[in-house]
Structures are given as structure tokens and as C-alpha cells.
Coordinates of C-alpha atoms in Angstrom, one line a residue:
M1 CA 128.8 124.7 105.0
C2 CA 126.9 124.7 101.7
S3 CA 124.7 121.8 100.8
S4 CA 124.4 120.3 97.4
D5 CA 121.0 122.0 96.7
L6 CA 122.4 125.6 98.1
S7 CA 124.8 128.2 96.7
C8 CA 126.2 130.3 99.3
S9 CA 126.7 134.0 98.6
C10 CA 129.4 136.4 100.3
D11 CA 127.7 137.7 102.9
G12 CA 127.0 134.1 104.3
G13 CA 123.2 133.7 103.0
Y14 CA 122.0 131.2 100.6
I15 CA 120.7 131.5 96.9
M16 CA 118.5 128.7 95.9
Q17 CA 119.0 127.0 92.7
K18 CA 116.8 126.6 89.8
D19 CA 116.2 123.0 90.3
I20 CA 116.0 121.2 93.8
R21 CA 117.7 117.7 93.7
V22 CA 116.0 115.0 95.8
R23 CA 117.7 112.0 96.5
K24 CA 116.9 108.7 94.8
I25 CA 115.5 105.7 96.5
S26 CA 117.4 102.5 96.6
R27 CA 114.0 100.3 97.2
G28 CA 110.7 101.5 97.5
T29 CA 107.7 103.5 95.7
V30 CA 107.3 106.6 93.7
I31 CA 103.7 108.1 93.5
D32 CA 103.7 110.8 90.9
H33 CA 101.2 113.1 89.3
I34 CA 99.3 113.3 92.7
S35 CA 96.2 115.5 92.4
A36 CA 97.6 118.8 94.1
G37 CA 97.1 118.9 97.9
Q38 CA 96.4 115.5 98.1
A39 CA 99.9 113.9 99.1
L40 CA 99.3 114.3 102.7
N41 CA 96.0 112.3 102.2
V42 CA 98.2 109.5 100.0
L43 CA 100.3 109.2 103.2
K44 CA 97.2 108.6 105.6
I45 CA 95.7 106.0 103.0
L46 CA 99.3 104.1 103.4
G47 CA 99.0 104.4 107.4
I48 CA 102.4 105.9 107.1
T49 CA 101.7 107.8 110.3
K50 CA 100.7 104.7 112.2
E51 CA 102.2 101.6 110.6
H52 CA 105.4 103.0 109.4
P53 CA 106.6 105.6 111.8
K54 CA 110.2 105.3 110.5
T55 CA 109.8 105.0 107.0
T56 CA 112.0 107.7 105.2
L57 CA 109.7 110.0 102.9
T58 CA 110.1 112.7 100.4
V59 CA 107.0 114.4 100.0
A60 CA 106.3 117.3 97.3
I61 CA 103.7 119.4 97.2
N62 CA 102.2 121.8 94.4
V63 CA 105.3 120.9 92.0
P64 CA 104.8 122.4 88.5
S65 CA 103.9 119.5 86.0
K66 CA 103.8 119.8 82.6
R67 CA 100.7 117.0 82.3
I68 CA 98.7 118.0 84.9
G69 CA 99.6 121.6 85.7
V70 CA 100.2 121.3 89.7
K71 CA 101.1 118.1 91.0
D72 CA 102.2 116.5 94.4
I73 CA 104.9 113.6 94.6
V74 CA 105.4 111.0 97.4
K75 CA 108.5 108.9 97.8
V76 CA 108.4 106.2 100.1
E77 CA 111.5 104.2 101.0
G78 CA 111.4 100.3 101.6
L79 CA 107.5 100.2 100.8
E80 CA 106.4 98.4 97.6
L81 CA 102.5 99.4 96.9
R82 CA 100.0 96.6 95.5
G83 CA 96.3 96.1 95.3
E84 CA 94.1 98.0 97.9
D85 CA 96.1 100.7 98.2
I86 CA 96.9 101.6 94.8
D87 CA 93.0 101.6 94.1
K88 CA 92.4 103.7 97.3
I89 CA 94.7 106.3 95.9
S90 CA 93.2 106.0 92.4
L91 CA 89.9 107.5 94.3
I92 CA 91.9 110.9 95.4
A93 CA 94.2 110.9 92.7
P94 CA 93.5 109.6 89.3
E95 CA 96.0 110.8 87.2
A96 CA 98.6 109.1 89.8
T97 CA 101.4 106.7 88.5
I98 CA 103.2 104.3 90.9
N99 CA 106.5 103.6 90.2
I100 CA 108.3 100.6 91.7
V101 CA 112.0 101.0 92.3
R102 CA 114.8 98.2 93.1
D103 CA 118.4 99.0 93.3
Y104 CA 117.9 102.7 92.4
K105 CA 116.1 101.4 88.9
V106 CA 112.4 101.7 87.9
I107 CA 111.2 98.1 87.6
E108 CA 107.6 98.8 87.2
K109 CA 105.7 101.5 86.0
K110 CA 101.9 101.9 86.0
K111 CA 98.9 104.5 86.1
V112 CA 96.4 103.9 88.7
E113 CA 93.0 103.4 87.3
I114 CA 89.6 103.8 89.4
P115 CA 87.9 100.6 89.6
E116 CA 84.3 100.1 88.2
K117 CA 83.0 98.6 91.6
I118 CA 84.7 99.6 95.0
E119 CA 84.2 96.9 97.8
G120 CA 85.0 97.3 101.3
M121 CA 87.6 100.2 100.9
V122 CA 85.3 103.1 102.0
K123 CA 82.7 103.6 104.4
C124 CA 79.0 104.7 103.1
A125 CA 78.6 108.4 104.4
N126 CA 74.8 107.5 105.0
P127 CA 74.6 107.1 109.0
N128 CA 71.5 105.1 108.2
C129 CA 73.3 102.5 105.6
I130 CA 72.9 99.1 106.4
T131 CA 76.7 98.7 106.1
N132 CA 77.1 101.0 109.1
F133 CA 74.7 98.8 111.4
E134 CA 75.9 95.3 110.5
I135 CA 78.9 93.1 109.1
V136 CA 78.0 93.9 105.5
K137 CA 80.7 94.9 103.0
T138 CA 80.5 97.7 101.4
K139 CA 79.9 98.1 97.9
F140 CA 80.3 101.1 95.8
I141 CA 79.7 101.5 91.6
V142 CA 81.9 104.4 90.3
E143 CA 79.3 106.8 88.5
K144 CA 81.8 109.4 87.3
K145 CA 85.6 109.5 87.5
H146 CA 86.3 113.2 87.1
P147 CA 85.3 114.3 89.3
I148 CA 84.5 111.2 91.3
S149 CA 81.3 110.3 92.5
I150 CA 80.4 106.9 93.7
M151 CA 77.1 105.2 94.6
C152 CA 76.6 102.8 97.6
L153 CA 74.8 100.0 96.1
H154 CA 72.9 99.2 99.4
C155 CA 71.2 102.7 100.2
E156 CA 72.0 104.3 96.9
R157 CA 73.9 107.1 98.4
V158 CA 76.1 109.2 96.2
M159 CA 79.7 110.0 97.6
M160 CA 81.7 112.7 96.4
E161 CA 85.8 113.0 96.7
K162 CA 85.4 115.3 99.7
D163 CA 83.3 112.4 101.3
I164 CA 86.0 109.9 100.6
V165 CA 88.9 112.0 101.5
R166 CA 87.2 112.4 104.9
Q167 CA 87.5 108.7 105.5
F168 CA 91.2 108.5 105.6

């Protein structure tokens, strides 16, 4: 029996069509234009593996993109992203767009923006920073957006994307 995305050949093998069809979601979030290779980190940010173990997901990695060359895509059924999760995603996927879907239609679309100040979202990588010893909220300023670098306002440690990704 052939699926809708594949065509059967006479010898029982399958030939892939040029386009692969992915089912639309009825309600949830589509995160598009994720930096290539970052889709699994986006899932970690969202806590999908722990908090939402039965969430229906579609993950596409290294998909051709006219806008950014190569991208990842994540579709999450039943979860509408807001606030801090979007800010965290912006740190590792600054070109991402968030599409909120209801009744199979995009009702809201927005491009992520890296905030100028980052508070409480990531820990300082400096093991001697006061934020790692006392109950002090972490605070960073964004020094550069592409590639991202942030500076801790407590100890002045500069963190790059790889330091941020390690935390998720």
C-alpha cells in the first residue's frame, strides 16, 4: 500500500515525489526559519521531551530556504508560544518566525526579536559569577546580534551562542 507522499514502482519499491507533504496542524505553533541544526535545541527550550511527552510534533531539519539558505522547521500541535519561550528561541534562531495556528489557519505571525536585555532566561557561564552562588537574577545585555554575544551585567563575562545553547 502506498502512502500519499510516495509513488509505487512496478517492482514494489518506492520513488519519492519532488515535494514532501506535511500535514497541517489544527491548533498550535509553527516555528519556521529556525537556523539550520537548531530544531532539537528549540524542542529543549520548549521542554517538549519532559513537559509535553505526548505532544504531536513535526520536525524538519536542513530544509532549503530562499530567505536563509537552509533552515529547520518545528510544528507543535496544541501549544501556543508566548513570551519568554519566544525570547529564548530568538537567542539561537534570530531569523525564526512564529505562526500561531487555530482551525488550520495562521491567526498570528511574528518574527522573533532578540531582546536588548536578557533577564533570568540563561545562567552565566562564569562559575565565579555571583548569580551562581546567591539568589540573584541573571542579567545580560546583548552586545551583538549576529552572531549573538551577550555580556553578564554582574561579572562582565561575554557568552557566545555555543555557551547559550549548552544550557538548553
